[in-house]
């Protein structure tokens, strides 16, 4: 598009979607931020470190830095998690492997695998029970992020459908909330496109939806801001079928 776009035309959209791990004679496309080896059935090892207020976490297949940071409400988010564990992770925060021991500055304690059935049941007030029953939870994955964003958009009157959001996310970031474009003209200008729907900071600031995190890498905040922008510019994210 030639007007009102928040990003400039890219010369290689595929470049930011995958990381190629060289094997000598061929390259394997790997999902960004995903652990890439070991069995999916391998359990994560978590132990609480009471004195420091942090937890020790051993990565498993399918883990991402963002997901781990979100799970434990880590101080400073996934960026601080990477900074604290850079020696163990390596120079690429988008490529982590199973079996890596991480120290997480966690606000949430690790939950024991089995509850003590001999303990007396915890009594909750009627208000607490009603609040818990009415609270809607979402999976910490692409499907959950889109569904949470859609609920917020419905409250704010922002149009958009699951299909329209998902289609654009897969084109823009392949579903990686930490995706960042460091090579195009926006990046050269100091405002790289970020997150699931590749939003630059000025656009995020203008179209940020109140009640969501003020962080373009936050999946729900990124989706809602991008959809808010698309609604203002194109009528709906459903009308976007290419770089916008």
PDB file of C-alpha atoms in Angstrom:
ATOM      1  CA  UNK A   1       0.000   0.000   0.000  1.00  0.00           C
ATOM      2  CA  UNK A   2       1.268   3.505  -0.768  1.00  0.00           C
ATOM      3  CA  UNK A   3      -0.384   5.476   1.974  1.00  0.00           C
ATOM      4  CA  UNK A   4      -0.935   5.252   5.694  1.00  0.00           C
ATOM      5  CA  UNK A   5       1.109   2.117   6.060  1.00  0.00           C
ATOM      6  CA  UNK A   6       2.981   1.534   9.289  1.00  0.00           C
ATOM      7  CA  UNK A   7       5.719  -0.486   7.584  1.00  0.00           C
ATOM      8  CA  UNK A   8       7.565  -0.101   4.339  1.00  0.00           C
ATOM      9  CA  UNK A   9       7.612  -2.735   1.623  1.00  0.00           C
ATOM     10  CA  UNK A  10       9.933  -5.592   2.424  1.00  0.00           C
ATOM     11  CA  UNK A  11      12.240  -7.309   0.046  1.00  0.00           C
ATOM     12  CA  UNK A  12      12.326 -10.679   1.808  1.00  0.00           C
ATOM     13  CA  UNK A  13       9.248 -11.403   4.029  1.00  0.00           C
ATOM     14  CA  UNK A  14      10.438 -14.950   4.599  1.00  0.00           C
ATOM     15  CA  UNK A  15      13.687 -13.794   6.207  1.00  0.00           C
ATOM     16  CA  UNK A  16      12.192 -13.030   9.593  1.00  0.00           C
ATOM     17  CA  UNK A  17      10.029 -16.134   9.892  1.00  0.00           C
ATOM     18  CA  UNK A  18      12.550 -18.856  10.340  1.00  0.00           C
ATOM     19  CA  UNK A  19      16.067 -19.411  11.549  1.00  0.00           C
ATOM     20  CA  UNK A  20      18.182 -21.750   9.439  1.00  0.00           C
ATOM     21  CA  UNK A  21      20.390 -24.060  11.443  1.00  0.00           C
ATOM     22  CA  UNK A  22      23.232 -25.071   9.154  1.00  0.00           C
ATOM     23  CA  UNK A  23      24.039 -28.758   8.869  1.00  0.00           C
ATOM     24  CA  UNK A  24      26.961 -28.506   6.452  1.00  0.00           C
ATOM     25  CA  UNK A  25      25.201 -29.429   3.218  1.00  0.00           C
ATOM     26  CA  UNK A  26      21.642 -28.416   4.004  1.00  0.00           C
ATOM     27  CA  UNK A  27      19.687 -26.110   6.307  1.00  0.00           C
ATOM     28  CA  UNK A  28      16.749 -26.936   8.539  1.00  0.00           C
ATOM     29  CA  UNK A  29      14.039 -24.297   9.106  1.00  0.00           C
ATOM     30  CA  UNK A  30      13.356 -24.015  12.820  1.00  0.00           C
ATOM     31  CA  UNK A  31      10.452 -22.225  14.592  1.00  0.00           C
ATOM     32  CA  UNK A  32      11.632 -19.057  16.275  1.00  0.00           C
ATOM     33  CA  UNK A  33      12.187 -19.337  20.019  1.00  0.00           C
ATOM     34  CA  UNK A  34      11.214 -23.019  20.091  1.00  0.00           C
ATOM     35  CA  UNK A  35      13.257 -25.784  21.707  1.00  0.00           C
ATOM     36  CA  UNK A  36      14.199 -28.183  18.936  1.00  0.00           C
ATOM     37  CA  UNK A  37      15.293 -31.545  20.311  1.00  0.00           C
ATOM     38  CA  UNK A  38      14.440 -34.166  22.942  1.00  0.00           C
ATOM     39  CA  UNK A  39      11.184 -36.004  23.505  1.00  0.00           C
ATOM     40  CA  UNK A  40       7.938 -34.071  23.908  1.00  0.00           C
ATOM     41  CA  UNK A  41       7.073 -36.382  26.791  1.00  0.00           C
ATOM     42  CA  UNK A  42      10.127 -35.329  28.792  1.00  0.00           C
ATOM     43  CA  UNK A  43       8.869 -33.492  31.908  1.00  0.00           C
ATOM     44  CA  UNK A  44      10.169 -30.077  32.849  1.00  0.00           C
ATOM     45  CA  UNK A  45      12.246 -29.942  36.003  1.00  0.00           C
ATOM     46  CA  UNK A  46      11.274 -27.116  38.310  1.00  0.00           C
ATOM     47  CA  UNK A  47      12.565 -26.401  41.798  1.00  0.00           C
ATOM     48  CA  UNK A  48      11.835 -23.462  44.034  1.00  0.00           C
ATOM     49  CA  UNK A  49      14.717 -21.387  45.372  1.00  0.00           C
ATOM     50  CA  UNK A  50      13.151 -19.865  48.463  1.00  0.00           C
ATOM     51  CA  UNK A  51      15.934 -17.552  49.605  1.00  0.00           C
ATOM     52  CA  UNK A  52      16.437 -15.791  46.295  1.00  0.00           C
ATOM     53  CA  UNK A  53      12.787 -15.637  45.240  1.00  0.00           C
ATOM     54  CA  UNK A  54      13.644 -17.300  41.921  1.00  0.00           C
ATOM     55  CA  UNK A  55      13.102 -20.724  40.402  1.00  0.00           C
ATOM     56  CA  UNK A  56      15.353 -23.078  38.524  1.00  0.00           C
ATOM     57  CA  UNK A  57      13.705 -24.307  35.330  1.00  0.00           C
ATOM     58  CA  UNK A  58      14.961 -26.946  32.895  1.00  0.00           C
ATOM     59  CA  UNK A  59      13.682 -26.361  29.375  1.00  0.00           C
ATOM     60  CA  UNK A  60      11.727 -29.010  27.466  1.00  0.00           C
ATOM     61  CA  UNK A  61      10.650 -29.418  23.867  1.00  0.00           C
ATOM     62  CA  UNK A  62       8.281 -26.678  22.740  1.00  0.00           C
ATOM     63  CA  UNK A  63       9.359 -24.135  25.375  1.00  0.00           C
ATOM     64  CA  UNK A  64       9.921 -20.495  24.453  1.00  0.00           C
ATOM     65  CA  UNK A  65      11.538 -17.751  26.487  1.00  0.00           C
ATOM     66  CA  UNK A  66       8.304 -15.774  26.268  1.00  0.00           C
ATOM     67  CA  UNK A  67       6.226 -18.719  27.489  1.00  0.00           C
ATOM     68  CA  UNK A  68       8.522 -19.431  30.436  1.00  0.00           C
ATOM     69  CA  UNK A  69       8.623 -15.766  31.457  1.00  0.00           C
ATOM     70  CA  UNK A  70       4.836 -15.497  31.226  1.00  0.00           C
ATOM     71  CA  UNK A  71       4.275 -18.722  33.187  1.00  0.00           C
ATOM     72  CA  UNK A  72       6.227 -17.452  36.194  1.00  0.00           C
ATOM     73  CA  UNK A  73       5.426 -13.752  35.774  1.00  0.00           C
ATOM     74  CA  UNK A  74       9.186 -13.248  35.459  1.00  0.00           C
ATOM     75  CA  UNK A  75      10.564  -9.859  36.382  1.00  0.00           C
ATOM     76  CA  UNK A  76      11.552  -7.995  33.216  1.00  0.00           C
ATOM     77  CA  UNK A  77       9.804 -10.523  30.963  1.00  0.00           C
ATOM     78  CA  UNK A  78      11.583 -12.753  28.462  1.00  0.00           C
ATOM     79  CA  UNK A  79      14.275 -10.138  27.750  1.00  0.00           C
ATOM     80  CA  UNK A  80      15.480 -10.177  31.377  1.00  0.00           C
ATOM     81  CA  UNK A  81      15.198 -13.958  31.392  1.00  0.00           C
ATOM     82  CA  UNK A  82      17.485 -14.106  28.376  1.00  0.00           C
ATOM     83  CA  UNK A  83      19.885 -11.557  29.867  1.00  0.00           C
ATOM     84  CA  UNK A  84      20.146 -13.574  33.096  1.00  0.00           C
ATOM     85  CA  UNK A  85      20.743 -16.831  31.214  1.00  0.00           C
ATOM     86  CA  UNK A  86      22.595 -15.734  28.110  1.00  0.00           C
ATOM     87  CA  UNK A  87      25.628 -17.876  28.928  1.00  0.00           C
ATOM     88  CA  UNK A  88      23.459 -20.999  29.093  1.00  0.00           C
ATOM     89  CA  UNK A  89      21.231 -20.144  26.112  1.00  0.00           C
ATOM     90  CA  UNK A  90      23.841 -18.735  23.746  1.00  0.00           C
ATOM     91  CA  UNK A  91      23.818 -15.712  21.468  1.00  0.00           C
ATOM     92  CA  UNK A  92      20.448 -16.441  19.844  1.00  0.00           C
ATOM     93  CA  UNK A  93      17.399 -15.866  22.108  1.00  0.00           C
ATOM     94  CA  UNK A  94      15.131 -17.212  19.365  1.00  0.00           C
ATOM     95  CA  UNK A  95      16.722 -20.659  19.468  1.00  0.00           C
ATOM     96  CA  UNK A  96      16.700 -22.553  22.755  1.00  0.00           C
ATOM     97  CA  UNK A  97      17.201 -26.269  23.323  1.00  0.00           C
ATOM     98  CA  UNK A  98      15.691 -28.760  25.788  1.00  0.00           C
ATOM     99  CA  UNK A  99      17.687 -29.589  28.898  1.00  0.00           C
ATOM    100  CA  UNK A 100      18.978 -26.055  29.505  1.00  0.00           C
ATOM    101  CA  UNK A 101      18.885 -25.010  33.179  1.00  0.00           C
ATOM    102  CA  UNK A 102      17.528 -21.478  33.562  1.00  0.00           C
ATOM    103  CA  UNK A 103      17.255 -19.210  36.580  1.00  0.00           C
ATOM    104  CA  UNK A 104      13.941 -17.342  36.533  1.00  0.00           C
ATOM    105  CA  UNK A 105      13.222 -14.256  38.673  1.00  0.00           C
ATOM    106  CA  UNK A 106       9.729 -15.522  39.352  1.00  0.00           C
ATOM    107  CA  UNK A 107       6.823 -13.784  41.038  1.00  0.00           C
ATOM    108  CA  UNK A 108       4.868 -17.069  40.929  1.00  0.00           C
ATOM    109  CA  UNK A 109       5.978 -20.135  42.872  1.00  0.00           C
ATOM    110  CA  UNK A 110       6.255 -23.516  41.166  1.00  0.00           C
ATOM    111  CA  UNK A 111       3.193 -25.669  41.831  1.00  0.00           C
ATOM    112  CA  UNK A 112       3.883 -29.180  43.227  1.00  0.00           C
ATOM    113  CA  UNK A 113       3.031 -31.980  40.810  1.00  0.00           C
ATOM    114  CA  UNK A 114       0.777 -33.757  43.354  1.00  0.00           C
ATOM    115  CA  UNK A 115      -1.467 -32.233  45.952  1.00  0.00           C
ATOM    116  CA  UNK A 116      -1.467 -33.551  49.528  1.00  0.00           C
ATOM    117  CA  UNK A 117      -4.794 -35.394  49.651  1.00  0.00           C
ATOM    118  CA  UNK A 118      -4.576 -35.661  53.435  1.00  0.00           C
ATOM    119  CA  UNK A 119      -4.748 -31.896  53.861  1.00  0.00           C
ATOM    120  CA  UNK A 120      -8.018 -30.271  54.744  1.00  0.00           C
ATOM    121  CA  UNK A 121      -9.753 -28.532  51.800  1.00  0.00           C
ATOM    122  CA  UNK A 122      -9.245 -24.796  51.525  1.00  0.00           C
ATOM    123  CA  UNK A 123     -12.429 -22.846  52.123  1.00  0.00           C
ATOM    124  CA  UNK A 124     -13.168 -19.985  49.779  1.00  0.00           C
ATOM    125  CA  UNK A 125     -15.569 -17.139  50.276  1.00  0.00           C
ATOM    126  CA  UNK A 126     -18.656 -16.921  48.090  1.00  0.00           C
ATOM    127  CA  UNK A 127     -17.225 -13.818  46.407  1.00  0.00           C
ATOM    128  CA  UNK A 128     -13.942 -15.587  45.625  1.00  0.00           C
ATOM    129  CA  UNK A 129     -15.806 -18.592  44.223  1.00  0.00           C
ATOM    130  CA  UNK A 130     -17.994 -16.404  42.030  1.00  0.00           C
ATOM    131  CA  UNK A 131     -14.986 -14.436  40.783  1.00  0.00           C
ATOM    132  CA  UNK A 132     -13.095 -17.608  39.935  1.00  0.00           C
ATOM    133  CA  UNK A 133     -16.093 -19.071  38.129  1.00  0.00           C
ATOM    134  CA  UNK A 134     -16.627 -15.946  36.036  1.00  0.00           C
ATOM    135  CA  UNK A 135     -12.968 -15.455  35.131  1.00  0.00           C
ATOM    136  CA  UNK A 136     -12.188 -16.661  31.615  1.00  0.00           C
ATOM    137  CA  UNK A 137      -8.860 -18.294  30.985  1.00  0.00           C
ATOM    138  CA  UNK A 138      -6.957 -18.601  27.733  1.00  0.00           C
ATOM    139  CA  UNK A 139      -4.279 -21.004  26.577  1.00  0.00           C
ATOM    140  CA  UNK A 140      -0.776 -19.565  26.438  1.00  0.00           C
ATOM    141  CA  UNK A 141      -0.412 -20.228  22.721  1.00  0.00           C
ATOM    142  CA  UNK A 142      -1.403 -18.633  19.423  1.00  0.00           C
ATOM    143  CA  UNK A 143      -4.992 -19.852  19.627  1.00  0.00           C
ATOM    144  CA  UNK A 144      -5.375 -18.509  23.166  1.00  0.00           C
ATOM    145  CA  UNK A 145      -3.786 -15.148  22.302  1.00  0.00           C
ATOM    146  CA  UNK A 146      -6.109 -14.640  19.346  1.00  0.00           C
ATOM    147  CA  UNK A 147      -9.208 -15.589  21.353  1.00  0.00           C
ATOM    148  CA  UNK A 148      -8.274 -13.266  24.217  1.00  0.00           C
ATOM    149  CA  UNK A 149      -7.601 -10.443  21.757  1.00  0.00           C
ATOM    150  CA  UNK A 150     -10.973 -11.018  20.083  1.00  0.00           C
ATOM    151  CA  UNK A 151     -12.782 -10.767  23.427  1.00  0.00           C
ATOM    152  CA  UNK A 152     -11.012  -7.487  24.190  1.00  0.00           C
ATOM    153  CA  UNK A 153     -11.730  -6.211  20.680  1.00  0.00           C
ATOM    154  CA  UNK A 154     -15.419  -7.042  21.109  1.00  0.00           C
ATOM    155  CA  UNK A 155     -15.499  -4.954  24.301  1.00  0.00           C
ATOM    156  CA  UNK A 156     -13.754  -2.050  22.540  1.00  0.00           C
ATOM    157  CA  UNK A 157     -15.758  -2.235  19.312  1.00  0.00           C
ATOM    158  CA  UNK A 158     -12.758  -3.182  17.164  1.00  0.00           C
ATOM    159  CA  UNK A 159     -13.737  -5.378  14.189  1.00  0.00           C
ATOM    160  CA  UNK A 160     -11.918  -8.521  13.150  1.00  0.00           C
ATOM    161  CA  UNK A 161     -12.296 -12.280  12.900  1.00  0.00           C
ATOM    162  CA  UNK A 162     -10.220 -15.235  14.044  1.00  0.00           C
ATOM    163  CA  UNK A 163      -9.466 -16.171  10.444  1.00  0.00           C
ATOM    164  CA  UNK A 164      -8.405 -12.649   9.492  1.00  0.00           C
ATOM    165  CA  UNK A 165      -6.073 -12.329  12.478  1.00  0.00           C
ATOM    166  CA  UNK A 166      -4.595 -15.816  12.109  1.00  0.00           C
ATOM    167  CA  UNK A 167      -4.001 -15.404   8.366  1.00  0.00           C
ATOM    168  CA  UNK A 168      -2.101 -12.155   8.839  1.00  0.00           C
ATOM    169  CA  UNK A 169      -0.103 -13.454  11.798  1.00  0.00           C
ATOM    170  CA  UNK A 170       1.122 -16.458   9.838  1.00  0.00           C
ATOM    171  CA  UNK A 171       2.230 -14.206   6.987  1.00  0.00           C
ATOM    172  CA  UNK A 172       3.892 -11.625   9.216  1.00  0.00           C
ATOM    173  CA  UNK A 173       5.616 -13.670  11.954  1.00  0.00           C
ATOM    174  CA  UNK A 174       4.721 -17.357  11.555  1.00  0.00           C
ATOM    175  CA  UNK A 175       3.176 -17.118  15.029  1.00  0.00           C
ATOM    176  CA  UNK A 176       6.307 -16.017  16.912  1.00  0.00           C
ATOM    177  CA  UNK A 177       5.516 -13.214  19.422  1.00  0.00           C
ATOM    178  CA  UNK A 178       9.212 -12.270  19.684  1.00  0.00           C
ATOM    179  CA  UNK A 179       9.713 -11.857  15.927  1.00  0.00           C
ATOM    180  CA  UNK A 180      11.525  -8.670  14.928  1.00  0.00           C
ATOM    181  CA  UNK A 181      12.557  -7.391  11.510  1.00  0.00           C
ATOM    182  CA  UNK A 182      16.082  -5.987  11.766  1.00  0.00           C
ATOM    183  CA  UNK A 183      16.829  -5.612   8.076  1.00  0.00           C
ATOM    184  CA  UNK A 184      14.184  -3.546   6.246  1.00  0.00           C
ATOM    185  CA  UNK A 185      13.869   0.230   5.845  1.00  0.00           C
ATOM    186  CA  UNK A 186      11.916   0.582   9.094  1.00  0.00           C
ATOM    187  CA  UNK A 187      14.749  -1.109  10.965  1.00  0.00           C
ATOM    188  CA  UNK A 188      17.290   1.176   9.266  1.00  0.00           C
ATOM    189  CA  UNK A 189      15.192   4.139  10.445  1.00  0.00           C
ATOM    190  CA  UNK A 190      15.319   2.816  14.016  1.00  0.00           C
ATOM    191  CA  UNK A 191      11.732   1.530  14.216  1.00  0.00           C
ATOM    192  CA  UNK A 192      11.842  -2.203  13.416  1.00  0.00           C
ATOM    193  CA  UNK A 193       8.599  -4.132  13.004  1.00  0.00           C
ATOM    194  CA  UNK A 194       7.857  -6.270  16.065  1.00  0.00           C
ATOM    195  CA  UNK A 195       5.688  -9.074  17.350  1.00  0.00           C
ATOM    196  CA  UNK A 196       2.980 -11.306  15.929  1.00  0.00           C
ATOM    197  CA  UNK A 197       1.606  -8.723  13.500  1.00  0.00           C
ATOM    198  CA  UNK A 198       4.891  -6.831  12.982  1.00  0.00           C
ATOM    199  CA  UNK A 199       3.934  -3.420  14.355  1.00  0.00           C
ATOM    200  CA  UNK A 200       6.434  -0.565  14.598  1.00  0.00           C
ATOM    201  CA  UNK A 201       6.666   1.366  17.874  1.00  0.00           C
ATOM    202  CA  UNK A 202       4.961   4.601  16.674  1.00  0.00           C
ATOM    203  CA  UNK A 203       1.963   2.638  15.397  1.00  0.00           C
ATOM    204  CA  UNK A 204       1.795   0.602  18.591  1.00  0.00           C
ATOM    205  CA  UNK A 205       1.876   3.777  20.699  1.00  0.00           C
ATOM    206  CA  UNK A 206      -0.916   5.383  18.661  1.00  0.00           C
ATOM    207  CA  UNK A 207      -3.217   2.368  18.494  1.00  0.00           C
ATOM    208  CA  UNK A 208      -2.424   0.646  21.794  1.00  0.00           C
ATOM    209  CA  UNK A 209      -5.614  -0.685  23.377  1.00  0.00           C
ATOM    210  CA  UNK A 210      -6.152   0.302  27.000  1.00  0.00           C
ATOM    211  CA  UNK A 211      -6.118  -2.614  29.389  1.00  0.00           C
ATOM    212  CA  UNK A 212      -3.452  -4.546  27.497  1.00  0.00           C
ATOM    213  CA  UNK A 213       0.270  -4.587  28.264  1.00  0.00           C
ATOM    214  CA  UNK A 214       2.236  -1.631  26.930  1.00  0.00           C
ATOM    215  CA  UNK A 215       4.663  -3.936  25.167  1.00  0.00           C
ATOM    216  CA  UNK A 216       4.649  -4.577  21.398  1.00  0.00           C
ATOM    217  CA  UNK A 217       6.055  -8.057  22.048  1.00  0.00           C
ATOM    218  CA  UNK A 218       3.098  -8.975  24.262  1.00  0.00           C
ATOM    219  CA  UNK A 219       0.939 -11.183  21.996  1.00  0.00           C
ATOM    220  CA  UNK A 220      -2.478  -9.820  22.991  1.00  0.00           C
ATOM    221  CA  UNK A 221      -1.300  -6.195  23.057  1.00  0.00           C
ATOM    222  CA  UNK A 222       0.301  -6.604  19.639  1.00  0.00           C
ATOM    223  CA  UNK A 223      -2.784  -8.191  18.083  1.00  0.00           C
ATOM    224  CA  UNK A 224      -5.233  -5.645  19.476  1.00  0.00           C
ATOM    225  CA  UNK A 225      -3.064  -2.654  18.525  1.00  0.00           C
ATOM    226  CA  UNK A 226      -2.567  -3.978  14.988  1.00  0.00           C
ATOM    227  CA  UNK A 227      -6.280  -4.684  14.601  1.00  0.00           C
ATOM    228  CA  UNK A 228      -7.110  -1.228  15.954  1.00  0.00           C
ATOM    229  CA  UNK A 229      -4.781   0.288  13.349  1.00  0.00           C
ATOM    230  CA  UNK A 230      -6.178  -1.921  10.575  1.00  0.00           C
ATOM    231  CA  UNK A 231      -9.733  -0.926  11.535  1.00  0.00           C
ATOM    232  CA  UNK A 232      -8.839   2.767  11.278  1.00  0.00           C
ATOM    233  CA  UNK A 233      -6.946   2.358   8.006  1.00  0.00           C
ATOM    234  CA  UNK A 234      -8.690  -0.480   6.168  1.00  0.00           C
ATOM    235  CA  UNK A 235     -11.961  -1.028   8.018  1.00  0.00           C
ATOM    236  CA  UNK A 236     -10.851  -4.334   9.547  1.00  0.00           C
ATOM    237  CA  UNK A 237      -7.867  -6.672   9.820  1.00  0.00           C
ATOM    238  CA  UNK A 238     -10.013  -8.999   7.668  1.00  0.00           C
ATOM    239  CA  UNK A 239      -9.451  -6.636   4.739  1.00  0.00           C
ATOM    240  CA  UNK A 240      -5.654  -6.935   5.016  1.00  0.00           C
ATOM    241  CA  UNK A 241      -4.117  -9.500   2.690  1.00  0.00           C
ATOM    242  CA  UNK A 242      -0.551  -8.274   2.393  1.00  0.00           C
ATOM    243  CA  UNK A 243       1.961  -5.811   3.872  1.00  0.00           C
ATOM    244  CA  UNK A 244       0.035  -3.042   5.547  1.00  0.00           C
TER     245      UNK A 244
END
